[in-house]
Amino acid sequence: MQRKTPSGVVFNHGCEESDALRKLSTLAILVAATAFLAGARLPPQGPMPEPRPDAGQATNPTSPSSEAEPPAPEEVPAPQPKPDLKDPQAPVPHPPPAPQAAPSKPEPAEPMQGPPRPPGSPESSQPPEEAKPPGEQTLEEQNLTIEPESDAEHAECTAALQSLGVVFKDTPRIDDGNGCGIDKPIIVSEALPGIKLKPEATIRCPAALALARWMKDSVIPAASTALPEQGRITTVNQATSYMCRLRNGAGTGKVSEHARGNAIDIASFHFEKGEDVAVRSRREDPTLTGAFQRTVSAAGCLYFTTVLDPESDAAHETHFHLDVIERKGGYRYCH
């Protein structure tokens, strides 16, 4: 139906009504959709993504089993043909045994380097015996030699002995084998004038000179101070001078300085009066005799490079061990 306005514009009422209804329908649909979406809820847990085909090889850092070692893949047996069930007598086939690896051939040992063997000498199949450490070697195994002595130094030493009044004599070179011996030995019968050395001691001149100086400068003054009532010392009793052996008479170990003529063992001092002063443990001895022994023991380190007294060990409970071994840097061991 058309209507004409006073200005001459014609309105079509049917078209206007159709457009209005269409707009109302669209608006109603939007309102309904909004209400539906507002009342909808999401599920508590969404779907988990499926792992990729290679996801088994990757390590999941959030997985609680990621710290454990992955299990070793089990060897899948090869498929075997299915036995014919119709024949009950047919044997069940077993998988063939796994082939064994061929044993590896040992590599040929490289030949030992060295000079060629003489013709006709048999090749030894035994390896050479390893050398024993020095502390486990016998005297024979150490292959020692006698130390040579300078003629000039020996002459100077014997001149010093004569000036002190030591009674001694030269004796031929001693060689008992295995390094035992003295190149220029002397035999001392008096350590100082009027003081016998019993028995006579076969030693090197430097050891005799150290003994004489120790007696003159330390032992005699200490005895006159501590034991004046016993008079002067008349004899020094020695237990061992030269002797071919290892230290402390052991079967293995280092050679003793007795075997080289560098050592002497003093067992006791004999006086004009009274009893002998025997060397024994006197660390706790409160008497003047104990003071005398401790004094001469300590003074021994001024003349000898080694002094071992009864307090050292069980092997020296009854004597002083005195020697003149030369050590690097002038080191001395005194106990």
Coordinates of C-alpha atoms in Angstrom, one line a residue:
M1 CA 0.0 0.0 0.0
Q2 CA 1.5 3.3 -1.0
R3 CA 0.9 6.7 0.6
K4 CA 1.8 10.0 -0.9
T5 CA 3.0 12.7 1.3
P6 CA 2.2 16.4 0.7
S7 CA 5.7 16.8 -0.7
G8 CA 5.0 14.2 -3.2
V9 CA 7.2 11.3 -1.7
V10 CA 5.6 7.9 -1.9
F11 CA 6.1 5.4 1.0
N12 CA 5.9 1.6 0.6
H13 CA 4.5 0.3 3.9
G14 CA 5.0 -3.4 3.0
C15 CA 8.7 -3.2 2.5
E16 CA 9.2 -1.3 5.8
E17 CA 7.4 -3.9 7.8
S18 CA 9.4 -6.7 6.2
D19 CA 12.7 -5.0 7.1
A20 CA 11.6 -4.4 10.7
L21 CA 10.7 -8.1 11.2
R22 CA 14.1 -9.2 9.8
K23 CA 15.9 -7.0 12.2
L24 CA 13.9 -8.2 15.1
S25 CA 14.5 -11.9 14.2
T26 CA 18.3 -11.3 14.0
L27 CA 18.3 -9.5 17.3
A28 CA 16.4 -12.3 19.0
I29 CA 18.9 -14.9 17.6
L30 CA 21.8 -12.9 19.0
V31 CA 20.2 -12.5 22.4
A32 CA 19.5 -16.3 22.6
A33 CA 23.1 -17.2 21.5
T34 CA 24.5 -14.8 24.2
A35 CA 22.3 -16.4 26.9
F36 CA 23.4 -19.9 25.8
L37 CA 27.1 -19.1 25.8
A38 CA 26.9 -17.4 29.2
G39 CA 25.4 -20.6 30.7
A40 CA 27.9 -22.9 29.1
R41 CA 30.9 -24.2 31.1
L42 CA 34.3 -25.6 30.0
P43 CA 35.1 -29.2 31.0
P44 CA 37.4 -29.5 34.1
Q45 CA 40.2 -31.1 32.0
G46 CA 40.8 -30.7 28.4
P47 CA 42.0 -33.5 26.1
M48 CA 45.7 -34.5 26.4
P49 CA 47.6 -34.2 23.1
E50 CA 48.6 -37.5 21.6
P51 CA 52.4 -38.2 21.6
R52 CA 54.3 -38.0 18.4
P53 CA 55.7 -41.2 17.0
D54 CA 59.3 -40.2 18.1
A55 CA 58.2 -39.0 21.5
G56 CA 59.4 -42.2 23.2
Q57 CA 63.0 -41.2 22.5
A58 CA 62.7 -37.8 24.1
T59 CA 63.1 -37.3 27.8
N60 CA 60.2 -35.7 29.6
P61 CA 61.6 -33.4 32.3
T62 CA 58.4 -33.3 34.3
S63 CA 58.0 -37.1 34.4
P64 CA 58.8 -38.6 37.8
S65 CA 60.6 -41.5 36.1
S66 CA 62.9 -39.3 34.1
E67 CA 65.8 -39.9 36.7
A68 CA 65.7 -43.6 36.4
E69 CA 67.7 -45.4 33.7
P70 CA 65.5 -46.6 30.8
P71 CA 65.1 -50.3 30.8
A72 CA 67.3 -52.2 28.4
P73 CA 65.4 -53.3 25.3
E74 CA 64.7 -57.0 25.4
E75 CA 65.9 -59.0 22.5
V76 CA 62.8 -60.0 20.5
P77 CA 63.1 -63.6 19.4
A78 CA 62.7 -64.3 15.7
P79 CA 59.3 -65.7 14.7
Q80 CA 59.2 -69.5 14.4
P81 CA 56.9 -71.5 12.1
K82 CA 53.8 -72.8 13.9
P83 CA 53.8 -76.6 14.3
D84 CA 51.2 -78.6 12.6
L85 CA 48.6 -79.3 15.3
K86 CA 47.0 -82.0 13.2
D87 CA 50.0 -84.3 13.6
P88 CA 50.5 -84.9 17.4
Q89 CA 53.8 -86.7 16.8
A90 CA 55.3 -83.7 15.0
P91 CA 58.1 -82.3 17.1
V92 CA 58.0 -78.7 18.3
P93 CA 60.7 -76.8 16.5
H94 CA 63.2 -75.0 18.7
P95 CA 65.0 -71.8 17.8
P96 CA 68.4 -72.4 16.3
P97 CA 71.3 -71.7 18.7
A98 CA 72.9 -68.3 18.4
P99 CA 76.2 -68.4 16.5
Q100 CA 79.2 -68.1 18.7
A101 CA 81.7 -65.4 18.0
A102 CA 85.0 -66.7 16.9
P103 CA 87.7 -66.4 19.6
S104 CA 90.0 -63.5 19.0
K105 CA 93.5 -64.4 18.2
P106 CA 96.1 -63.0 20.7
E107 CA 98.3 -60.4 19.2
P108 CA 101.9 -61.6 18.9
A109 CA 104.1 -60.1 21.7
E110 CA 106.7 -57.7 20.5
P111 CA 110.2 -59.0 20.7
M112 CA 112.3 -57.8 23.6
Q113 CA 114.8 -55.1 22.6
G114 CA 118.4 -55.9 23.4
P115 CA 121.6 -57.5 22.0
P116 CA 121.2 -60.6 19.9
R117 CA 121.6 -63.9 21.8
P118 CA 124.8 -65.9 21.1
P119 CA 124.3 -68.8 18.7
G120 CA 123.0 -71.9 20.3
S121 CA 121.8 -70.2 23.6
P122 CA 118.3 -71.4 24.6
E123 CA 115.6 -68.7 24.9
S124 CA 114.4 -68.4 28.4
S125 CA 110.6 -68.4 28.9
Q126 CA 110.9 -67.1 32.4
P127 CA 110.8 -63.3 32.9
P128 CA 113.9 -61.8 34.7
E129 CA 113.5 -61.7 38.4
E130 CA 112.7 -58.3 39.8
A131 CA 115.4 -56.8 42.0
K132 CA 114.6 -56.8 45.7
P133 CA 114.4 -53.4 47.6
P134 CA 117.6 -52.7 49.5
G135 CA 115.9 -53.4 52.8
E136 CA 115.2 -57.0 51.8
Q137 CA 118.6 -57.8 50.3
T138 CA 121.2 -60.0 52.0
L139 CA 124.8 -59.0 52.2
E140 CA 125.7 -61.2 49.2
E141 CA 122.9 -59.6 47.1
Q142 CA 124.0 -56.0 47.6
N143 CA 127.2 -56.3 45.6
L144 CA 129.2 -53.9 47.9
T145 CA 132.8 -52.9 47.5
I146 CA 135.4 -51.7 49.9
E147 CA 135.7 -47.9 50.0
P148 CA 139.2 -46.8 49.0
E149 CA 141.1 -44.4 51.3
S150 CA 143.4 -41.6 50.4
D151 CA 147.1 -42.1 51.3
A152 CA 147.4 -38.4 52.2
E153 CA 144.3 -38.4 54.4
H154 CA 145.4 -41.6 56.1
A155 CA 148.9 -40.2 56.9
E156 CA 147.3 -37.0 58.3
C157 CA 145.0 -39.0 60.5
T158 CA 147.7 -41.3 61.9
A159 CA 149.9 -38.3 62.7
A160 CA 147.0 -36.9 64.8
L161 CA 146.7 -40.2 66.6
Q162 CA 150.4 -40.1 67.4
S163 CA 150.2 -36.6 68.8
L164 CA 147.5 -37.7 71.2
G165 CA 149.5 -40.7 72.4
V166 CA 147.2 -43.4 70.9
V167 CA 149.0 -46.7 70.7
F168 CA 148.2 -48.4 67.4
K169 CA 149.8 -50.2 64.5
D170 CA 149.1 -50.6 60.8
T171 CA 147.8 -53.9 59.5
P172 CA 147.4 -55.3 55.9
R173 CA 144.3 -54.5 53.9
I174 CA 141.2 -56.5 54.9
D175 CA 138.9 -58.0 52.3
D176 CA 136.4 -60.5 53.5
G177 CA 134.2 -60.3 50.4
N178 CA 130.7 -58.8 49.8
G179 CA 132.1 -55.3 50.5
C180 CA 133.3 -56.2 54.0
G181 CA 136.8 -54.9 54.7
I182 CA 139.1 -51.9 55.4
D183 CA 141.4 -50.4 52.8
K184 CA 143.9 -49.1 55.4
P185 CA 143.1 -50.7 58.8
I186 CA 144.9 -50.1 62.1
I187 CA 144.8 -52.0 65.4
V188 CA 144.4 -49.8 68.5
S189 CA 145.6 -51.2 71.8
E190 CA 145.5 -48.0 73.9
A191 CA 142.8 -45.3 73.4
L192 CA 145.0 -42.8 75.1
P193 CA 148.2 -43.1 77.1
G194 CA 147.6 -45.4 80.1
I195 CA 144.0 -46.3 79.0
K196 CA 144.0 -49.7 77.4
L197 CA 141.4 -50.7 74.9
K198 CA 140.3 -54.3 75.6
P199 CA 140.3 -56.2 73.4
E200 CA 142.4 -54.5 70.8
A201 CA 140.2 -52.9 68.2
T202 CA 140.6 -53.2 64.4
I203 CA 139.1 -50.1 62.9
R204 CA 139.8 -47.2 60.4
C205 CA 141.9 -44.3 61.6
P206 CA 139.1 -41.7 61.6
A207 CA 137.1 -43.9 64.1
A208 CA 140.2 -44.3 66.3
L209 CA 140.7 -40.5 66.2
A210 CA 137.1 -39.7 67.2
L211 CA 137.4 -42.2 70.1
A212 CA 140.6 -40.6 71.4
R213 CA 139.2 -37.1 71.2
W214 CA 135.9 -38.1 72.9
M215 CA 137.9 -39.8 75.8
K216 CA 140.3 -36.9 76.2
D217 CA 137.8 -34.0 76.1
S218 CA 134.6 -35.5 77.5
V219 CA 134.8 -38.9 79.2
I220 CA 137.9 -38.2 81.4
P221 CA 136.7 -34.8 82.6
A222 CA 133.2 -36.1 83.3
A223 CA 134.5 -39.1 85.2
S224 CA 136.8 -36.9 87.4
T225 CA 133.9 -34.6 88.2
A226 CA 131.2 -37.3 88.8
L227 CA 133.3 -40.1 90.3
P228 CA 136.5 -38.6 91.7
E229 CA 136.6 -41.3 94.5
Q230 CA 137.1 -44.0 91.9
G231 CA 140.3 -42.6 90.5
R232 CA 141.2 -42.4 86.9
I233 CA 139.9 -44.6 84.0
T234 CA 142.4 -47.3 83.2
T235 CA 140.5 -49.5 80.6
V236 CA 137.8 -49.1 78.1
N237 CA 136.1 -52.4 77.4
Q238 CA 134.8 -52.6 73.8
A239 CA 132.3 -55.2 72.6
T240 CA 132.7 -54.9 68.8
S241 CA 135.0 -53.2 66.3
Y242 CA 135.4 -54.5 62.8
M243 CA 132.9 -57.3 62.0
C244 CA 131.5 -58.4 58.6
R245 CA 127.7 -58.2 59.1
L246 CA 124.5 -56.2 58.4
R247 CA 123.1 -53.7 60.9
N248 CA 122.1 -55.3 64.2
G249 CA 123.2 -58.7 62.9
A250 CA 120.1 -59.0 60.7
G251 CA 119.8 -61.3 57.7
T252 CA 118.7 -58.5 55.3
G253 CA 119.0 -54.8 55.3
K254 CA 121.8 -52.2 55.2
V255 CA 125.4 -53.0 55.8
S256 CA 126.7 -52.2 59.3
E257 CA 129.4 -49.6 59.7
H258 CA 131.3 -52.3 61.7
A259 CA 131.8 -54.1 58.3
R260 CA 133.6 -51.0 57.0
G261 CA 135.7 -50.3 60.1
N262 CA 133.9 -47.1 61.0
A263 CA 132.3 -48.2 64.2
I264 CA 133.1 -49.3 67.8
D265 CA 130.9 -50.5 70.6
I266 CA 131.8 -49.4 74.2
A267 CA 130.5 -51.7 76.9
S268 CA 132.1 -50.4 80.1
F269 CA 134.8 -48.2 81.8
H270 CA 137.2 -49.6 84.3
F271 CA 138.5 -47.3 87.1
E272 CA 141.5 -47.6 89.4
K273 CA 139.1 -48.1 92.4
G274 CA 135.6 -49.2 92.8
E275 CA 133.5 -51.1 90.3
D276 CA 133.3 -50.8 86.6
V277 CA 130.7 -48.4 85.2
A278 CA 128.8 -50.6 82.8
V279 CA 126.8 -49.0 80.0
R280 CA 123.1 -49.8 80.7
S281 CA 119.8 -47.9 80.8
R282 CA 120.3 -45.0 83.1
R283 CA 117.7 -42.5 82.0
E284 CA 116.0 -42.5 85.4
D285 CA 119.2 -43.1 87.4
P286 CA 119.4 -40.2 89.9
T287 CA 123.0 -41.0 91.0
L288 CA 126.2 -39.4 89.8
T289 CA 127.0 -42.6 87.9
G290 CA 123.8 -42.0 85.9
A291 CA 124.8 -38.4 85.3
F292 CA 128.2 -39.5 84.1
Q293 CA 126.8 -41.9 81.5
R294 CA 124.2 -39.5 80.2
T295 CA 126.9 -36.8 79.9
V296 CA 129.3 -38.9 77.9
S297 CA 126.5 -40.2 75.7
A298 CA 125.4 -36.7 74.8
A299 CA 129.0 -35.5 74.3
G300 CA 129.6 -38.4 71.9
C301 CA 127.7 -36.6 69.1
L302 CA 130.5 -33.9 69.1
Y303 CA 132.9 -36.5 67.8
F304 CA 130.9 -39.2 66.1
T305 CA 128.2 -38.9 63.5
T306 CA 126.2 -41.7 65.1
V307 CA 125.6 -42.3 68.8
L308 CA 123.2 -45.0 69.9
D309 CA 122.9 -45.7 73.7
P310 CA 120.7 -48.1 75.8
E311 CA 117.7 -45.8 75.4
S312 CA 117.8 -46.2 71.6
D313 CA 116.4 -49.7 71.2
A314 CA 116.7 -53.3 72.5
A315 CA 119.8 -54.0 70.3
H316 CA 121.9 -51.4 72.2
E317 CA 120.8 -52.0 75.8
T318 CA 124.3 -52.9 77.0
H319 CA 126.6 -50.6 75.1
F320 CA 127.2 -47.4 73.2
H321 CA 127.4 -47.7 69.4
L322 CA 129.7 -45.0 68.0
D323 CA 130.5 -44.6 64.3
V324 CA 131.8 -42.0 61.8
I325 CA 129.7 -42.7 58.7
E326 CA 129.6 -39.7 56.4
R327 CA 126.2 -38.3 55.6
K328 CA 125.1 -35.6 53.2
G329 CA 125.1 -32.1 54.7
G330 CA 127.0 -33.2 57.8
Y331 CA 123.9 -34.8 59.3
R332 CA 124.3 -36.7 62.6
Y333 CA 122.1 -39.1 64.4
C334 CA 122.4 -39.2 68.2
H335 CA 120.1 -40.9 70.6

